[in-house]
CSV table of C-alpha atoms and ligand atoms in Angstrom, one decimal:
chain,number,residue,atom,x,y,z
A,1402,MET,CA,-73.7,25.5,-75.4
A,1403,ASN,CA,-72.6,22.5,-73.4
A,1404,SER,CA,-69.5,21.9,-75.4
A,1405,ASN,CA,-68.6,25.5,-75.1
A,1406,LYS,CA,-68.9,25.3,-71.3
A,1407,GLY,CA,-66.7,22.2,-71.4
A,1408,MET,CA,-64.1,24.0,-73.5
A,1409,VAL,CA,-64.0,26.9,-71.0
A,1410,ALA,CA,-63.6,24.4,-68.1
A,1411,ILE,CA,-60.7,22.7,-69.9
A,1412,GLU,CA,-59.0,26.0,-70.6
A,1413,GLU,CA,-59.4,27.0,-67.0
A,1414,THR,CA,-57.7,23.8,-65.9
A,1415,VAL,CA,-54.9,24.1,-68.3
A,1416,ASN,CA,-54.3,27.7,-67.3
A,1417,TRP,CA,-54.4,26.6,-63.7
A,1418,TRP,CA,-51.7,23.9,-64.2
A,1419,LYS,CA,-49.6,26.3,-66.3
A,1420,ALA,CA,-49.7,28.9,-63.5
A,1421,ILE,CA,-48.5,26.2,-61.0
A,1422,VAL,CA,-45.6,25.2,-63.2
A,1423,GLU,CA,-44.7,28.8,-63.9
A,1424,SER,CA,-44.6,29.7,-60.2
A,1425,MET,CA,-42.4,26.8,-59.2
A,1426,ASN,CA,-39.0,27.5,-57.6
A,1427,ASP,CA,-37.4,24.6,-59.6
A,1428,GLY,CA,-36.8,24.7,-63.4
A,1429,VAL,CA,-39.3,22.4,-65.2
A,1430,LEU,CA,-39.1,21.0,-68.8
A,1431,VAL,CA,-41.6,18.5,-70.1
A,1432,ILE,CA,-41.5,16.4,-73.2
A,1433,ASP,CA,-44.2,14.2,-74.7
A,1434,ARG,CA,-43.9,10.6,-75.8
A,1435,SER,CA,-42.3,11.7,-79.1
A,1436,GLY,CA,-39.6,13.7,-77.4
A,1437,ILE,CA,-41.2,17.1,-78.3
A,1438,VAL,CA,-40.8,19.8,-75.7
A,1439,ARG,CA,-44.3,20.7,-74.5
A,1440,THR,CA,-43.5,23.2,-71.8
A,1441,ILE,CA,-40.8,24.9,-69.8
A,1442,ASN,CA,-41.1,27.4,-67.0
A,1443,PRO,CA,-39.3,30.7,-66.4
A,1444,GLU,CA,-37.1,29.2,-63.7
A,1445,TYR,CA,-35.8,26.6,-66.3
A,1446,THR,CA,-34.9,29.5,-68.6
A,1447,ARG,CA,-33.2,31.3,-65.7
A,1448,ILE,CA,-31.1,28.2,-64.7
A,1449,THR,CA,-30.2,26.7,-68.1
A,1450,GLY,CA,-30.5,29.7,-70.5
A,1451,VAL,CA,-32.9,27.7,-72.7
A,1452,THR,CA,-35.7,30.0,-74.0
A,1453,PRO,CA,-39.4,29.2,-74.6
A,1454,ASP,CA,-38.9,29.0,-78.4
A,1455,ILE,CA,-37.8,25.4,-77.8
A,1456,ILE,CA,-41.4,24.5,-77.1
A,1457,GLY,CA,-42.9,22.4,-79.9
A,1458,LYS,CA,-39.4,21.2,-81.1
A,1459,PRO,CA,-37.6,17.9,-80.5
A,1460,LEU,CA,-35.5,18.2,-77.4
A,1461,VAL,CA,-32.5,16.1,-78.9
A,1462,LEU,CA,-32.1,18.6,-81.8
A,1463,TYR,CA,-31.7,21.6,-79.5
A,1464,ARG,CA,-30.0,19.8,-76.5
A,1465,PRO,CA,-27.9,17.0,-78.0
A,1466,GLY,CA,-26.5,16.0,-74.6
A,1467,ALA,CA,-30.0,15.9,-72.9
A,1468,ARG,CA,-30.6,12.7,-70.9
A,1469,LEU,CA,-34.3,13.1,-70.6
A,1470,PRO,CA,-35.0,10.9,-73.7
A,1471,GLU,CA,-33.2,8.1,-71.8
A,1472,THR,CA,-35.8,8.3,-69.1
A,1473,LEU,CA,-38.6,8.5,-71.7
A,1474,ALA,CA,-37.2,5.3,-73.3
A,1475,SER,CA,-36.4,3.3,-70.1
A,1476,GLY,CA,-39.1,4.6,-67.8
A,1477,LYS,CA,-36.5,4.9,-65.1
A,1478,SER,CA,-36.0,8.0,-63.0
A,1479,GLN,CA,-32.6,9.7,-62.7
A,1480,VAL,CA,-31.8,11.6,-59.6
A,1481,GLY,CA,-29.2,14.3,-58.9
A,1482,VAL,CA,-27.6,14.4,-62.4
A,1483,TYR,CA,-24.9,17.0,-62.6
A,1484,ARG,CA,-25.1,19.2,-65.8
A,1485,LYS,CA,-22.8,22.0,-67.0
A,1486,THR,CA,-23.5,24.1,-70.1
A,1487,HIS,CA,-21.3,27.1,-70.7
A,1488,ASP,CA,-20.9,28.8,-67.3
A,1489,ARG,CA,-24.1,27.3,-65.9
A,1490,GLU,CA,-24.1,24.4,-63.4
A,1491,TYR,CA,-27.1,22.7,-62.1
A,1492,VAL,CA,-28.5,19.3,-61.0
A,1493,VAL,CA,-31.4,17.6,-62.6
A,1494,ASP,CA,-33.9,15.0,-61.5
A,1495,MET,CA,-35.7,13.2,-64.3
A,1496,ALA,CA,-38.9,11.1,-64.2
A,1497,PRO,CA,-41.2,9.5,-66.7
A,1498,VAL,CA,-44.8,10.9,-66.9
A,1499,MET,CA,-47.2,8.0,-66.5
A,1500,LEU,CA,-50.8,7.9,-67.6
A,1501,ASP,CA,-52.8,4.6,-67.2
A,1502,ASP,CA,-49.5,2.7,-66.8
A,1503,LYS,CA,-48.2,4.0,-70.0
A,1504,ILE,CA,-45.3,6.4,-70.5
A,1505,VAL,CA,-46.7,9.5,-72.1
A,1506,GLY,CA,-43.7,11.8,-71.6
A,1507,ALA,CA,-40.9,12.8,-69.2
A,1508,VAL,CA,-40.3,15.7,-66.9
A,1509,SER,CA,-37.0,17.2,-66.0
A,1510,VAL,CA,-36.7,19.3,-62.7
A,1511,CYS,CA,-33.6,21.2,-62.1
A,1512,LYS,CA,-32.0,23.3,-59.4
A,1513,SER,CA,-29.2,25.8,-59.9
A,1514,LEU,CA,-26.0,24.5,-58.3
A,1515,THR,CA,-25.3,27.9,-56.8
A,1516,GLU,CA,-28.5,27.4,-54.8
A,1517,VAL,CA,-27.5,23.9,-53.9
A,1518,GLN,CA,-24.1,25.1,-53.0
A,1519,LEU,CA,-25.6,27.7,-50.7
A,1520,LEU,CA,-27.8,25.1,-49.1
A,1521,THR,CA,-24.8,22.8,-48.7
A,1522,GLN,CA,-22.7,25.6,-47.2
A,1523,GLU,CA,-25.6,26.3,-44.7
A,1524,LEU,CA,-25.7,22.6,-43.9
A,1525,GLU,CA,-22.0,22.5,-43.4
A,1526,LYS,CA,-22.2,25.6,-41.1
A,1527,GLN,CA,-24.9,23.8,-39.0
A,1528,ARG,CA,-22.8,20.6,-38.9
A,1529,GLN,CA,-19.8,22.6,-37.7
A,1530,LYS,CA,-22.0,24.2,-35.0
A,1531,VAL,CA,-23.3,20.8,-33.8
A,1532,LYS,CA,-19.7,19.5,-33.7
A,1533,GLU,CA,-18.6,22.5,-31.6
A,1534,LEU,CA,-21.5,22.0,-29.2
A,1535,GLN,CA,-20.6,18.3,-28.9
A,1536,GLU,CA,-17.0,19.2,-28.2
A,1537,GLN,CA,-18.1,21.8,-25.6
A,1538,MET,CA,-20.2,19.2,-24.0
A,1539,SER,CA,-17.4,16.7,-23.9
A,1540,ALA,CA,-15.1,19.4,-22.4
A,1541,LEU,CA,-17.7,19.9,-19.7
A,1542,HIS,CA,-17.3,16.3,-18.8
A,1543,ARG,CA,-13.6,16.0,-19.2
A,1544,VAL,CA,-11.7,14.9,-16.1
A,1545,ARG,CA,-9.4,17.1,-14.0
A,1546,TYR,CA,-7.2,14.4,-12.5
A,1547,THR,CA,-4.8,11.9,-14.0
A,1548,PHE,CA,-2.5,9.3,-12.5
A,1549,ASP,CA,0.2,11.9,-12.4
A,1550,ASP,CA,-1.9,13.7,-9.7
A,1551,ILE,CA,-2.0,10.6,-7.4
A,1552,ILE,CA,0.7,10.8,-4.8
A,1553,GLY,CA,1.5,7.4,-3.3
A,1554,ALA,CA,4.8,6.3,-1.9
A,1555,GLU,CA,3.9,3.4,0.4
A,1556,SER,CA,4.1,0.0,-1.2
A,1557,LYS,CA,0.4,-0.7,-0.6
A,1558,MET,CA,-0.5,2.5,-2.4
A,1559,GLN,CA,1.9,1.7,-5.2
A,1560,ASP,CA,0.2,-1.6,-5.6
A,1561,ILE,CA,-3.2,0.0,-5.8
A,1562,ILE,CA,-2.0,2.6,-8.3
A,1563,SER,CA,-0.5,-0.1,-10.4
A,1564,ILE,CA,-3.7,-2.2,-10.4
A,1565,ALA,CA,-5.7,0.9,-11.3
A,1566,ARG,CA,-3.4,1.7,-14.2
A,1567,LYS,CA,-3.8,-1.8,-15.6
A,1568,THR,CA,-7.6,-1.7,-15.3
A,1569,ALA,CA,-7.7,1.6,-17.3
A,1570,ALA,CA,-6.9,-0.4,-20.4
A,1571,THR,CA,-10.0,-2.6,-19.9
A,1572,ASP,CA,-13.7,-2.1,-19.7
A,1573,LEU,CA,-14.0,-4.0,-16.5
A,1574,PRO,CA,-16.2,-2.5,-13.8
A,1575,VAL,CA,-14.2,-1.0,-10.9
A,1576,LEU,CA,-15.3,-0.6,-7.3
A,1577,ILE,CA,-13.3,1.9,-5.3
A,1578,ARG,CA,-13.7,1.7,-1.5
A,1579,GLY,CA,-12.3,4.1,1.1
A,1580,GLU,CA,-13.1,6.6,3.7
A,1581,SER,CA,-14.1,10.1,2.8
A,1582,GLY,CA,-11.3,12.1,1.4
A,1583,THR,CA,-9.1,9.2,0.5
A,1584,GLY,CA,-9.1,10.0,-3.2
A,1585,LYS,CA,-11.9,7.7,-4.6
A,1586,GLU,CA,-13.0,10.3,-7.2
A,1587,LEU,CA,-9.4,11.0,-8.0
A,1588,PHE,CA,-8.8,7.4,-8.9
A,1589,ALA,CA,-12.0,7.2,-10.9
A,1590,GLN,CA,-11.0,10.2,-13.0
A,1591,ALA,CA,-7.5,8.9,-13.5
A,1592,ILE,CA,-8.8,5.5,-14.7
A,1593,HIS,CA,-11.1,7.2,-17.2
A,1594,HIS,CA,-8.3,9.6,-18.4
A,1595,ALA,CA,-5.9,6.7,-19.0
A,1596,SER,CA,-8.5,4.6,-20.8
A,1597,LEU,CA,-9.4,4.5,-24.5
A,1598,ARG,CA,-12.6,6.3,-23.5
A,1599,SER,CA,-10.8,9.5,-22.4
A,1600,GLU,CA,-12.1,11.6,-25.3
A,1601,LYS,CA,-15.7,10.6,-24.3
A,1602,PRO,CA,-17.6,12.0,-21.3
A,1603,PHE,CA,-16.9,11.1,-17.7
A,1604,ILE,CA,-20.2,11.5,-15.9
A,1605,ALA,CA,-20.1,11.5,-12.1
A,1606,VAL,CA,-23.4,10.7,-10.3
A,1607,ASN,CA,-23.5,11.3,-6.6
A,1608,CYS,CA,-26.1,8.6,-5.7
A,1609,SER,CA,-26.6,10.0,-2.2
A,1610,ALA,CA,-27.3,13.5,-3.4
A,1611,ILE,CA,-30.2,12.8,-5.8
A,1612,PRO,CA,-33.6,12.3,-4.1
A,1613,SER,CA,-34.7,8.7,-4.6
A,1614,ALA,CA,-37.9,9.8,-6.4
A,1615,LEU,CA,-35.8,11.4,-9.1
A,1616,ILE,CA,-32.9,9.0,-9.4
A,1617,GLU,CA,-34.4,6.8,-12.1
A,1618,ASN,CA,-35.3,9.8,-14.2
A,1619,GLU,CA,-31.7,11.1,-13.8
A,1620,LEU,CA,-30.0,7.8,-14.6
A,1621,PHE,CA,-32.3,6.5,-17.4
A,1622,GLY,CA,-33.9,9.7,-18.7
A,1623,HIS,CA,-37.6,10.1,-19.2
A,1624,LEU,CA,-40.3,10.7,-21.7
A,1625,ASP,CA,-42.4,13.8,-22.1
A,1626,GLY,CA,-44.7,14.4,-19.2
A,1627,SER,CA,-43.6,11.2,-17.4
A,1628,LEU,CA,-42.2,13.4,-14.7
A,1629,VAL,CA,-43.7,16.4,-13.1
A,1630,SER,CA,-41.0,18.7,-14.2
A,1631,GLN,CA,-40.6,21.8,-16.3
A,1632,SER,CA,-38.8,20.0,-19.0
A,1633,VAL,CA,-40.8,20.0,-22.2
A,1634,ALA,CA,-39.1,17.4,-24.4
A,1635,GLY,CA,-38.1,13.9,-23.4
A,1636,LYS,CA,-34.7,13.9,-21.7
A,1637,ALA,CA,-31.7,11.7,-22.0
A,1638,GLY,CA,-30.5,10.2,-18.7
A,1639,LEU,CA,-26.9,10.1,-17.4
A,1640,PHE,CA,-26.4,6.6,-18.9
A,1641,GLU,CA,-27.1,8.0,-22.4
A,1642,MET,CA,-24.9,11.1,-21.7
A,1643,ALA,CA,-22.0,8.8,-20.7
A,1644,ASP,CA,-22.4,6.7,-23.9
A,1645,GLY,CA,-18.9,5.7,-25.1
A,1646,GLY,CA,-17.4,7.0,-21.8
A,1647,THR,CA,-17.4,6.3,-18.1
A,1648,LEU,CA,-20.2,6.5,-15.6
A,1649,PHE,CA,-18.9,7.1,-12.1
A,1650,LEU,CA,-21.5,6.0,-9.6
A,1651,ASP,CA,-20.4,7.7,-6.4
A,1652,GLU,CA,-21.7,6.6,-3.0
A,1653,ILE,CA,-23.3,3.5,-4.5
A,1654,GLY,CA,-24.0,2.2,-0.9
A,1655,ASP,CA,-26.7,4.9,-0.6
A,1656,LEU,CA,-28.9,3.5,-3.4
A,1657,SER,CA,-32.3,1.9,-2.6
A,1658,LEU,CA,-32.8,-1.8,-3.3
A,1659,ASP,CA,-35.3,-0.9,-5.9
A,1660,VAL,CA,-32.8,1.3,-7.9
A,1661,GLN,CA,-30.1,-1.3,-7.4
A,1662,ALA,CA,-32.3,-3.9,-9.1
A,1663,LYS,CA,-33.0,-1.6,-12.0
A,1664,LEU,CA,-29.3,-0.7,-12.4
A,1665,LEU,CA,-28.3,-4.3,-12.3
A,1666,ARG,CA,-30.7,-5.0,-15.2
A,1667,VAL,CA,-29.2,-2.1,-17.2
A,1668,LEU,CA,-25.7,-3.4,-16.6
A,1669,GLN,CA,-26.7,-6.9,-17.6
A,1670,GLU,CA,-28.6,-5.9,-20.8
A,1671,GLY,CA,-26.3,-3.0,-21.8
A,1672,ALA,CA,-29.5,-1.0,-22.6
A,1673,VAL,CA,-31.6,1.6,-20.9
A,1674,ARG,CA,-35.2,2.4,-21.1
A,1675,ARG,CA,-36.3,5.9,-20.5
A,1676,VAL,CA,-38.9,6.2,-17.8
A,1677,GLY,CA,-42.3,5.9,-19.5
A,1678,GLU,CA,-40.8,4.6,-22.7
A,1679,VAL,CA,-41.2,1.1,-24.2
A,1680,GLU,CA,-38.2,1.1,-26.5
A,1681,GLU,CA,-34.7,0.3,-25.2
A,1682,ARG,CA,-31.6,2.2,-26.2
A,1683,ARG,CA,-28.2,0.5,-26.3
A,1684,VAL,CA,-25.5,2.2,-24.3
A,1685,ASP,CA,-21.8,1.5,-24.1
A,1686,VAL,CA,-20.8,2.7,-20.7
A,1687,ARG,CA,-17.9,1.7,-18.4
A,1688,ILE,CA,-18.9,1.7,-14.8
A,1689,VAL,CA,-16.7,2.8,-11.9
A,1690,ALA,CA,-18.5,2.8,-8.6
A,1691,SER,CA,-17.4,4.0,-5.2
A,1692,THR,CA,-18.5,3.9,-1.6
A,1693,HIS,CA,-17.3,4.8,1.9
A,1694,ARG,CA,-19.6,2.3,3.4
A,1695,ASP,CA,-19.0,-1.4,4.2
A,1696,LEU,CA,-21.1,-3.1,1.5
A,1697,TYR,CA,-20.7,-6.5,3.1
A,1698,GLN,CA,-22.3,-5.2,6.3
A,1699,LEU,CA,-25.1,-3.6,4.2
A,1700,ILE,CA,-25.6,-7.0,2.5
A,1701,ALA,CA,-25.8,-8.7,5.9
A,1702,LYS,CA,-28.5,-6.2,6.9
A,1703,GLY,CA,-30.4,-6.8,3.6
A,1704,LEU,CA,-29.8,-3.3,2.4
A,1705,PHE,CA,-27.5,-4.1,-0.5
A,1706,ARG,CA,-27.9,-6.7,-3.2
A,1707,ASN,CA,-25.3,-9.4,-3.5
A,1708,ASP,CA,-25.7,-9.8,-7.2
A,1709,PHE,CA,-25.3,-6.1,-7.7
A,1710,LEU,CA,-22.1,-6.0,-5.8
A,1711,TYR,CA,-20.7,-8.8,-7.9
A,1712,ARG,CA,-21.6,-6.8,-11.0
A,1713,LEU,CA,-19.5,-3.9,-9.7
A,1714,ASN,CA,-16.5,-5.3,-8.0
A,1715,THR,CA,-14.7,-7.2,-10.7
A,1716,ILE,CA,-11.8,-4.9,-9.8
A,1717,ASP,CA,-12.0,-4.0,-6.1
A,1718,LEU,CA,-9.7,-1.1,-5.0
A,1719,GLN,CA,-9.6,-0.5,-1.3
A,1720,ILE,CA,-7.8,2.8,-0.5
A,1721,PRO,CA,-6.4,2.8,3.0
A,1722,PRO,CA,-7.1,5.8,5.2
A,1723,LEU,CA,-4.3,8.3,5.6
A,1724,ARG,CA,-3.7,7.3,9.3
A,1725,GLU,CA,-2.6,3.9,8.0
A,1726,ARG,CA,0.0,5.4,5.7
A,1727,LYS,CA,1.4,8.2,7.6
A,1728,LYS,CA,4.8,7.6,6.0
A,1729,GLU,CA,3.4,9.4,3.0
A,1730,ILE,CA,2.5,12.6,4.8
A,1731,PRO,CA,5.8,14.3,4.2
A,1732,LEU,CA,5.7,13.5,0.5
A,1733,ILE,CA,2.1,14.5,0.1
A,1734,THR,CA,2.7,17.7,2.1
A,1735,SER,CA,5.7,18.9,0.1
A,1736,SER,CA,3.9,18.0,-3.1
A,1737,LEU,CA,0.9,20.0,-2.1
A,1738,LEU,CA,3.1,22.9,-1.0
A,1739,ALA,CA,4.6,22.7,-4.5
A,1740,ASP,CA,8.0,24.2,-3.4
A,1741,ARG,CA,6.3,27.5,-2.8
A,1742,PHE,CA,6.7,27.4,1.0
A,1743,GLU,CA,9.3,26.2,3.4
A,1744,VAL,CA,8.3,24.5,6.7
A,1745,GLU,CA,9.8,24.5,10.2
A,1746,ASP,CA,11.5,21.2,11.1
A,1747,ASN,CA,8.9,20.1,13.6
A,1748,VAL,CA,5.9,20.6,11.2
A,1749,MET,CA,6.2,17.1,9.6
A,1750,MET,CA,6.2,15.5,13.0
A,1751,PHE,CA,3.2,17.5,14.0
A,1752,LEU,CA,1.4,16.5,10.9
A,1753,THR,CA,2.3,12.8,11.2
A,1754,GLN,CA,1.1,12.7,14.8
A,1755,TYR,CA,-2.4,13.9,13.8
A,1756,ASP,CA,-5.1,11.3,13.1
A,1757,TRP,CA,-6.6,12.7,9.8
A,1758,PRO,CA,-10.2,11.7,10.0
A,1759,GLY,CA,-10.8,13.6,6.8
A,1760,ASN,CA,-7.8,12.0,5.1
A,1761,ILE,CA,-6.0,13.7,2.2
A,1762,ARG,CA,-8.8,16.2,1.7
A,1763,GLU,CA,-8.3,17.3,5.3
A,1764,LEU,CA,-4.6,17.5,4.8
A,1765,ARG,CA,-5.1,19.6,1.7
A,1766,ASN,CA,-7.4,21.9,3.6
A,1767,VAL,CA,-5.2,22.5,6.6
A,1768,LEU,CA,-2.2,23.1,4.2
A,1769,ASP,CA,-4.3,25.7,2.3
A,1770,TYR,CA,-5.1,27.3,5.6
A,1771,ALA,CA,-1.5,27.4,6.7
A,1772,MET,CA,-0.4,28.8,3.3
A,1773,CYS,CA,-3.0,31.5,3.7
A,1774,LEU,CA,-1.9,32.5,7.2
A,1775,VAL,CA,1.9,32.4,6.8
A,1776,ASP,CA,3.5,35.8,6.0
A,1777,GLU,CA,5.8,36.3,3.0
A,1778,ASN,CA,9.4,35.2,3.7
A,1779,GLU,CA,8.2,33.3,6.7
A,1780,ARG,CA,8.3,29.5,7.1
A,1781,ILE,CA,5.2,27.6,7.9
A,1782,SER,CA,5.2,26.5,11.5
A,1783,ILE,CA,2.8,24.7,13.8
A,1784,ARG,CA,1.0,27.8,14.9
A,1785,HIS,CA,-0.1,28.3,11.3
A,1786,PHE,CA,-2.3,25.2,11.6
A,1787,PRO,CA,-5.9,25.3,12.9
A,1788,ASP,CA,-6.5,25.4,16.6
A,1789,PHE,CA,-8.4,22.1,16.7
A,1790,MET,CA,-5.3,20.3,15.5
A,1791,GLN,CA,-3.1,21.8,18.1
A,1792,LYS,CA,-5.6,21.0,20.9
A,1793,GLN,CA,-5.8,17.4,19.9
A,1794,HIS,CA,-2.1,17.1,19.9
A,1795,THR,CA,-0.5,15.2,22.8
A,1796,LEU,CA,3.0,15.8,21.4
A,1797,TYR,CA,2.7,19.5,21.0
A,1798,ASN,CA,2.5,22.3,23.5
A,1799,GLU,CA,2.1,26.0,22.6
A,1800,GLU,CA,5.1,27.2,24.6
A,1801,LYS,CA,7.4,24.3,24.2
A,1802,GLY,CA,6.6,23.0,20.7
A,1803,ILE,CA,7.1,19.3,20.2
A,1804,LEU,CA,7.5,17.7,23.6
A,1805,PRO,CA,10.1,15.1,24.6
A,1806,LEU,CA,8.6,11.6,24.8
A,1807,HIS,CA,8.4,11.4,28.7
A,1808,GLU,CA,6.4,14.6,28.8
A,1809,ALA,CA,4.1,13.6,25.9
A,1810,VAL,CA,3.4,10.3,27.8
A,1811,GLU,CA,2.4,12.3,30.8
A,1812,VAL,CA,0.1,14.5,28.7
A,1813,ALA,CA,-1.5,11.4,27.3
A,1814,GLU,CA,-1.8,9.8,30.7
A,1815,LYS,CA,-3.5,12.9,32.1
A,1816,GLN,CA,-6.0,13.0,29.2
A,1817,ILE,CA,-6.9,9.4,29.8
A,1818,LEU,CA,-7.4,9.8,33.5
A,1819,VAL,CA,-9.5,13.0,33.1
A,1820,SER,CA,-11.8,11.4,30.5
A,1821,ALA,CA,-12.2,8.2,32.6
A,1822,LEU,CA,-13.0,10.1,35.8
A,1823,GLN,CA,-15.5,12.3,34.0
A,1824,SER,CA,-17.6,9.2,33.4
A,1825,CYS,CA,-18.0,8.3,37.1
A,1826,GLU,CA,-19.3,9.7,40.4
A,1827,PRO,CA,-16.7,10.8,42.9
A,1828,THR,CA,-17.3,7.8,45.2
A,1829,VAL,CA,-14.7,5.4,46.3
A,1830,GLY,CA,-16.7,2.5,44.8
A,1831,GLU,CA,-16.9,4.0,41.4
A,1832,ARG,CA,-13.2,5.1,41.4
A,1833,GLN,CA,-12.2,1.6,42.4
A,1834,GLU,CA,-14.1,0.4,39.2
A,1835,ILE,CA,-12.1,3.0,37.1
A,1836,ALA,CA,-8.9,1.8,38.7
A,1837,ASN,CA,-9.8,-1.8,37.8
A,1838,MET,CA,-10.6,-0.9,34.3
A,1839,LEU,CA,-7.3,0.9,33.8
A,1840,GLY,CA,-5.4,-2.0,35.4
A,1841,ILE,CA,-4.0,0.0,38.3
A,1842,SER,CA,-4.6,0.0,42.1
A,1843,LEU,CA,-6.9,2.6,43.8
A,1844,ALA,CA,-3.8,4.0,45.5
A,1845,THR,CA,-2.0,4.5,42.2
A,1846,LEU,CA,-5.1,6.2,40.8
A,1847,TYR,CA,-5.2,8.7,43.7
A,1848,ASN,CA,-1.5,9.3,43.4
A,1849,LYS,CA,-1.8,10.1,39.7
A,1850,MET,CA,-4.8,12.3,40.4
A,1851,LYS,CA,-2.7,14.2,42.9
A,1852,LYS,CA,0.2,14.4,40.5
A,1853,TYR,CA,-1.9,15.9,37.7
A,1854,ASN,CA,-4.0,17.9,40.0
A,1855,ILE,CA,-7.2,16.2,38.9
A,1856,LYS,CA,-10.1,16.9,41.3
B,281,ATP,N1,-3.3,10.0,-3.4
B,281,ATP,C1,-3.6,11.3,-3.5
B,281,ATP,N2,-2.7,12.2,-4.1
B,281,ATP,C2,-3.0,13.5,-4.2
B,281,ATP,N3,-4.1,14.0,-3.8
B,281,ATP,C3,-5.0,13.2,-3.3
B,281,ATP,C4,-4.8,11.8,-3.1
B,281,ATP,N4,-5.9,11.3,-2.6
B,281,ATP,C5,-6.8,12.3,-2.4
B,281,ATP,N5,-6.3,13.5,-2.9
B,281,ATP,C6,-7.0,14.8,-2.8
B,281,ATP,O1,-7.9,14.8,-1.8
B,281,ATP,C7,-9.1,15.4,-2.2
B,281,ATP,C8,-10.3,14.5,-2.0
B,281,ATP,O2,-10.2,13.4,-3.0
B,281,ATP,P1,-11.5,12.8,-3.5
B,281,ATP,O3,-12.6,13.8,-3.8
B,281,ATP,O4,-11.1,11.9,-4.7
B,281,ATP,O5,-11.9,11.9,-2.3
B,281,ATP,P2,-13.2,10.9,-2.1
B,281,ATP,O6,-12.6,9.6,-1.6
B,281,ATP,O7,-14.0,10.9,-3.3
B,281,ATP,O8,-13.9,11.6,-0.9
B,281,ATP,P3,-15.5,11.5,-0.5
B,281,ATP,O9,-15.8,10.1,-0.1
B,281,ATP,O10,-15.7,12.5,0.6
B,281,ATP,O11,-16.2,11.9,-1.8
B,281,ATP,C9,-8.9,15.9,-3.6
B,281,ATP,O12,-8.6,17.2,-3.5
B,281,ATP,C10,-7.8,15.0,-4.1
B,281,ATP,O13,-7.1,15.7,-5.1
B,282,MG,MG1,-16.0,11.5,-3.7
């Protein structure tokens, strides 16, 4: 009774294992320690064409090229062996079958190459997709401006451009200082474009625009859940995104001391740690920083770190404001008008006289404005420029156009007197003070007030 039960159990187990082998997606052939084929599954037949009548026969007799006996003899696995019989191609993995540390047989598992090829093709497709996405991402971070876009005729500007060009070939940090609209970002982009990193991303970070609570997460990235945000997965920071390329830290003077210290550490170590993460990631990033603020004054006030400044300003480019290089205005103007518009003779003088608090950006804007107002076949004239420019102009008068010098001097003199007198009471005592301040006698002050009809 008992032995009968045992037999049934063994039969069940054997059937069970047979069923598993038969249902496998890979072809399977097993030999015993004498090299006799003990089993093959339907998939093996499908792939290799070998039929089940091989079972019970020595493998070498039926498959003279078979390499499974080698595995049986050596006990060494063989992986990814390419086989071709007739028009069938497949790859085989072979392994010894071990029982109590002894080799009791060997198993061969094969996959049809057409399936492998399909998988390879699919993998290749996915690789291509990833490559395309990477290229799209790089394109998003490609720069718009190059050195060819920087207009500069004055010798000082030429010097700055030439230094900037030289630094492009290096990985040195560059600090670009200058008022708003002087072209700081233009220079930063041109340097990246001319560098060996130009195919890699240029990532611009406006340090003053990111709330201080978020800036570390933005710069260094963060782990899952380390930030109260909607993002589900951990996120790479801008440093990681700029890897291999250039990170442009715009308005660096607006960073808190705390973030300055953290940035300094990253620059020193060449590695970032995502917020909430322990592990550091190496990054290869070239730093270009900019500011419109006086960093030395900030240092004196304890708002900017000395050591941080010295990490950034290996190359220090100070771009002068437009009012200090007015000679360039005609060149920049004609370049921005791109030969599409002609201008009246007095326009250049009008533009040169203005003070340009918004620098080249402002010049660009008012030229866009004039190009929009001017009719076809008409030349751009002073009246095509915004009112606020005409009002501030001492050399220009709506009826007469550009004034002769003596008249312009009178306009300026009147403006000075009006604004000085506005600041005092109309008493003799206070007017005497104004006269003293202006370095004229009280009588002269009254005469001029009469001349210009100032009450
Ligand atoms: N030397 C130049 N030649 C040609 N265009 C220039 C030059 N300098 C600035 N510009 C133009 O002026 C505009 C402002 O430049 P940019 O944005 O680089 O200034 P910025 O110094 O970064 O200003 P902000 O401090 O306000 O950010 C851009 O349209 C730029 O093309
Ligand atoms: Mg800028």
